[in-house]
């Protein structure tokens, strides 16, 4: 009798460990894709950034416009933006919908924006844009350096057909109305 109970407990424990390990592997694959994405921006490899995006995203936001937007934002000589750090807040459990897996990922980017070359009116405009996008508590201006320290709460939706290779969709307010054509309703409802 003790042997049967011990065997049953061992089987249950093994199944639990296997399920945890599988979940860990999926989580790590998603994190790796998101870190790679952030690093392509950090090191200004913006063509590689575009390659990280889910192909269906380009049906609502053309690839060439996305490349232009990234270049204007991260490779702008007047407002030099550097990514300093990245921290994950959460990685959602992958959910199978119509043959693809979807995971909502939240993370924070610590950035520094050097606007010292801009005039006061442009600095004020940049300040308003940053505060509107990231919130007053997440934007700090250092007058002596002419830089902004920014904590950018960010979300992406990671998508995969095999849980190994993940493509990303930026989940930003300005894209949300267009994402109806890209993401399932059940995912959009949780954003």
Tab-separated table of C-alpha atoms in Angstrom:
chain	number	residue	atom	x	y	z
A	1	UNK	CA	0.000	0.000	0.000
A	2	UNK	CA	2.810	2.431	0.913
A	3	UNK	CA	4.540	1.603	-2.364
A	4	UNK	CA	1.397	2.476	-4.359
A	5	UNK	CA	0.998	5.804	-2.540
A	6	UNK	CA	4.688	6.589	-2.985
A	7	UNK	CA	4.482	5.693	-6.709
A	8	UNK	CA	1.371	7.867	-7.175
A	9	UNK	CA	3.019	10.826	-5.416
A	10	UNK	CA	6.167	10.372	-7.492
A	11	UNK	CA	4.126	10.369	-10.741
A	12	UNK	CA	2.193	13.485	-9.702
A	13	UNK	CA	5.373	15.263	-8.638
A	14	UNK	CA	7.101	14.350	-11.920
A	15	UNK	CA	4.146	15.591	-13.962
A	16	UNK	CA	4.138	18.850	-11.999
A	17	UNK	CA	7.892	19.374	-12.529
A	18	UNK	CA	7.584	18.581	-16.255
A	19	UNK	CA	4.731	21.092	-16.655
A	20	UNK	CA	6.725	23.757	-14.809
A	21	UNK	CA	9.816	23.106	-16.930
A	22	UNK	CA	7.830	23.330	-20.188
A	23	UNK	CA	6.283	26.607	-19.057
A	24	UNK	CA	9.739	27.917	-18.133
A	25	UNK	CA	11.126	27.073	-21.594
A	26	UNK	CA	8.222	28.912	-23.295
A	27	UNK	CA	8.662	31.918	-20.987
A	28	UNK	CA	12.397	32.052	-21.748
A	29	UNK	CA	11.825	31.881	-25.522
A	30	UNK	CA	9.412	34.827	-25.312
A	31	UNK	CA	11.790	36.829	-23.098
A	32	UNK	CA	14.675	36.143	-25.479
A	33	UNK	CA	12.659	37.516	-28.426
A	34	UNK	CA	11.635	40.645	-26.518
A	35	UNK	CA	15.192	41.304	-25.279
A	36	UNK	CA	16.507	40.875	-28.831
A	37	UNK	CA	13.859	43.350	-30.046
A	38	UNK	CA	14.854	45.918	-27.394
A	39	UNK	CA	18.542	45.423	-28.169
A	40	UNK	CA	18.008	46.062	-31.880
A	41	UNK	CA	16.580	49.441	-30.890
A	42	UNK	CA	19.295	50.089	-28.318
A	43	UNK	CA	22.066	49.454	-30.829
A	44	UNK	CA	20.208	51.275	-33.643
A	45	UNK	CA	19.855	48.171	-35.843
A	46	UNK	CA	16.409	49.367	-36.841
A	47	UNK	CA	16.047	47.104	-39.899
A	48	UNK	CA	16.477	44.169	-37.501
A	49	UNK	CA	13.851	45.760	-35.234
A	50	UNK	CA	11.366	45.639	-38.093
A	51	UNK	CA	12.282	41.976	-38.730
A	52	UNK	CA	11.155	41.183	-35.161
A	53	UNK	CA	7.607	42.301	-35.910
A	54	UNK	CA	4.694	40.014	-36.726
A	55	UNK	CA	4.160	40.087	-40.532
A	56	UNK	CA	0.403	40.662	-40.198
A	57	UNK	CA	1.188	43.938	-38.353
A	58	UNK	CA	2.378	45.377	-41.679
A	59	UNK	CA	-1.132	45.066	-43.116
A	60	UNK	CA	-2.146	47.988	-40.876
A	61	UNK	CA	1.195	49.741	-40.531
A	62	UNK	CA	3.345	49.428	-43.670
A	63	UNK	CA	6.907	48.222	-43.182
A	64	UNK	CA	8.477	51.308	-44.785
A	65	UNK	CA	6.477	53.648	-42.498
A	66	UNK	CA	7.496	51.621	-39.459
A	67	UNK	CA	11.145	51.894	-40.490
A	68	UNK	CA	10.731	55.663	-40.985
A	69	UNK	CA	9.083	56.040	-37.573
A	70	UNK	CA	11.856	54.080	-35.863
A	71	UNK	CA	14.533	56.134	-37.626
A	72	UNK	CA	12.840	59.433	-36.715
A	73	UNK	CA	12.527	58.324	-33.098
A	74	UNK	CA	15.761	56.498	-32.343
A	75	UNK	CA	18.219	57.812	-34.933
A	76	UNK	CA	17.388	61.509	-34.693
A	77	UNK	CA	20.419	63.822	-34.280
A	78	UNK	CA	18.319	66.482	-32.498
A	79	UNK	CA	16.864	64.198	-29.828
A	80	UNK	CA	19.290	61.384	-29.145
A	81	UNK	CA	17.466	58.548	-27.369
A	82	UNK	CA	19.418	55.808	-25.652
A	83	UNK	CA	17.981	52.710	-24.004
A	84	UNK	CA	19.765	52.182	-20.703
A	85	UNK	CA	17.978	49.190	-19.183
A	86	UNK	CA	15.041	46.837	-19.558
A	87	UNK	CA	13.055	45.005	-16.885
A	88	UNK	CA	10.194	42.565	-17.365
A	89	UNK	CA	6.993	43.151	-15.444
A	90	UNK	CA	5.138	40.072	-16.702
A	91	UNK	CA	5.064	37.459	-19.447
A	92	UNK	CA	1.614	36.035	-20.066
A	93	UNK	CA	1.048	32.330	-20.493
A	94	UNK	CA	0.801	31.552	-24.234
A	95	UNK	CA	-2.793	31.095	-25.378
A	96	UNK	CA	-3.659	29.085	-28.504
A	97	UNK	CA	-6.089	30.911	-30.808
A	98	UNK	CA	-6.716	29.859	-34.416
A	99	UNK	CA	-3.469	27.898	-34.688
A	100	UNK	CA	-1.175	30.542	-33.171
A	101	UNK	CA	0.002	31.234	-29.642
A	102	UNK	CA	-0.376	34.711	-28.144
A	103	UNK	CA	1.337	36.053	-25.033
A	104	UNK	CA	1.026	39.579	-23.639
A	105	UNK	CA	4.364	40.870	-22.344
A	106	UNK	CA	4.793	43.929	-20.119
A	107	UNK	CA	8.174	45.486	-19.476
A	108	UNK	CA	9.855	48.766	-18.615
A	109	UNK	CA	12.502	50.513	-20.660
A	110	UNK	CA	14.773	53.018	-18.930
A	111	UNK	CA	15.735	55.599	-21.531
A	112	UNK	CA	17.655	58.811	-21.736
A	113	UNK	CA	16.713	61.477	-24.292
A	114	UNK	CA	19.301	64.155	-24.951
A	115	UNK	CA	17.525	67.309	-26.157
A	116	UNK	CA	20.340	69.733	-25.337
A	117	UNK	CA	20.614	70.777	-29.003
A	118	UNK	CA	16.972	71.926	-29.127
A	119	UNK	CA	15.590	75.377	-28.433
A	120	UNK	CA	13.262	75.949	-25.463
A	121	UNK	CA	10.059	75.694	-27.536
A	122	UNK	CA	11.102	72.300	-28.934
A	123	UNK	CA	12.100	71.079	-25.457
A	124	UNK	CA	8.663	72.090	-24.160
A	125	UNK	CA	6.969	70.249	-27.038
A	126	UNK	CA	9.080	67.126	-26.394
A	127	UNK	CA	8.253	67.352	-22.688
A	128	UNK	CA	4.518	67.457	-23.441
A	129	UNK	CA	4.778	64.474	-25.810
A	130	UNK	CA	6.776	62.393	-23.315
A	131	UNK	CA	4.490	63.205	-20.385
A	132	UNK	CA	1.416	62.457	-22.471
A	133	UNK	CA	2.851	59.106	-23.612
A	134	UNK	CA	4.548	57.851	-20.420
A	135	UNK	CA	2.980	59.840	-17.573
A	136	UNK	CA	4.384	62.682	-15.473
A	137	UNK	CA	5.860	60.315	-12.853
A	138	UNK	CA	7.861	58.482	-15.552
A	139	UNK	CA	9.545	61.530	-17.112
A	140	UNK	CA	12.266	63.519	-15.354
A	141	UNK	CA	14.067	66.483	-16.972
A	142	UNK	CA	17.664	67.214	-15.941
A	143	UNK	CA	18.185	70.859	-16.830
A	144	UNK	CA	21.970	70.868	-16.323
A	145	UNK	CA	22.413	68.057	-18.918
A	146	UNK	CA	19.504	68.922	-21.182
A	147	UNK	CA	18.282	65.322	-20.910
A	148	UNK	CA	15.139	63.454	-19.973
A	149	UNK	CA	15.264	60.263	-17.938
A	150	UNK	CA	12.279	58.173	-18.940
A	151	UNK	CA	10.771	55.020	-17.520
A	152	UNK	CA	8.636	53.708	-20.360
A	153	UNK	CA	6.001	51.116	-19.421
A	154	UNK	CA	5.700	49.056	-22.584
A	155	UNK	CA	3.575	46.173	-23.854
A	156	UNK	CA	3.953	43.863	-26.790
A	157	UNK	CA	2.028	40.827	-27.895
A	158	UNK	CA	4.321	37.900	-28.730
A	159	UNK	CA	2.970	35.549	-31.400
A	160	UNK	CA	4.209	32.117	-32.457
A	161	UNK	CA	3.021	29.067	-34.316
A	162	UNK	CA	5.493	26.725	-32.557
A	163	UNK	CA	6.215	28.384	-29.143
A	164	UNK	CA	9.882	28.628	-30.140
A	165	UNK	CA	10.118	31.505	-32.608
A	166	UNK	CA	8.194	34.614	-31.519
A	167	UNK	CA	7.270	37.731	-33.499
A	168	UNK	CA	6.027	40.869	-31.794
A	169	UNK	CA	3.250	43.416	-32.139
A	170	UNK	CA	3.744	46.726	-30.317
A	171	UNK	CA	0.669	47.396	-28.214
A	172	UNK	CA	0.643	51.174	-28.073
A	173	UNK	CA	-2.400	53.400	-27.632
A	174	UNK	CA	-1.904	54.988	-31.043
A	175	UNK	CA	-2.020	51.564	-32.748
A	176	UNK	CA	-4.828	49.987	-30.689
A	177	UNK	CA	-7.716	50.843	-33.038
A	178	UNK	CA	-5.808	49.310	-35.961
A	179	UNK	CA	-4.827	46.174	-34.053
A	180	UNK	CA	-8.380	44.845	-34.453
A	181	UNK	CA	-7.186	43.610	-37.855
A	182	UNK	CA	-4.085	41.936	-36.384
A	183	UNK	CA	-4.905	40.465	-32.957
A	184	UNK	CA	-7.820	38.285	-31.799
A	185	UNK	CA	-10.583	40.034	-29.866
A	186	UNK	CA	-9.898	38.004	-26.711
A	187	UNK	CA	-6.313	39.342	-26.674
A	188	UNK	CA	-7.364	42.937	-27.431
A	189	UNK	CA	-9.891	42.813	-24.595
A	190	UNK	CA	-7.040	42.206	-22.114
A	191	UNK	CA	-4.889	45.117	-23.269
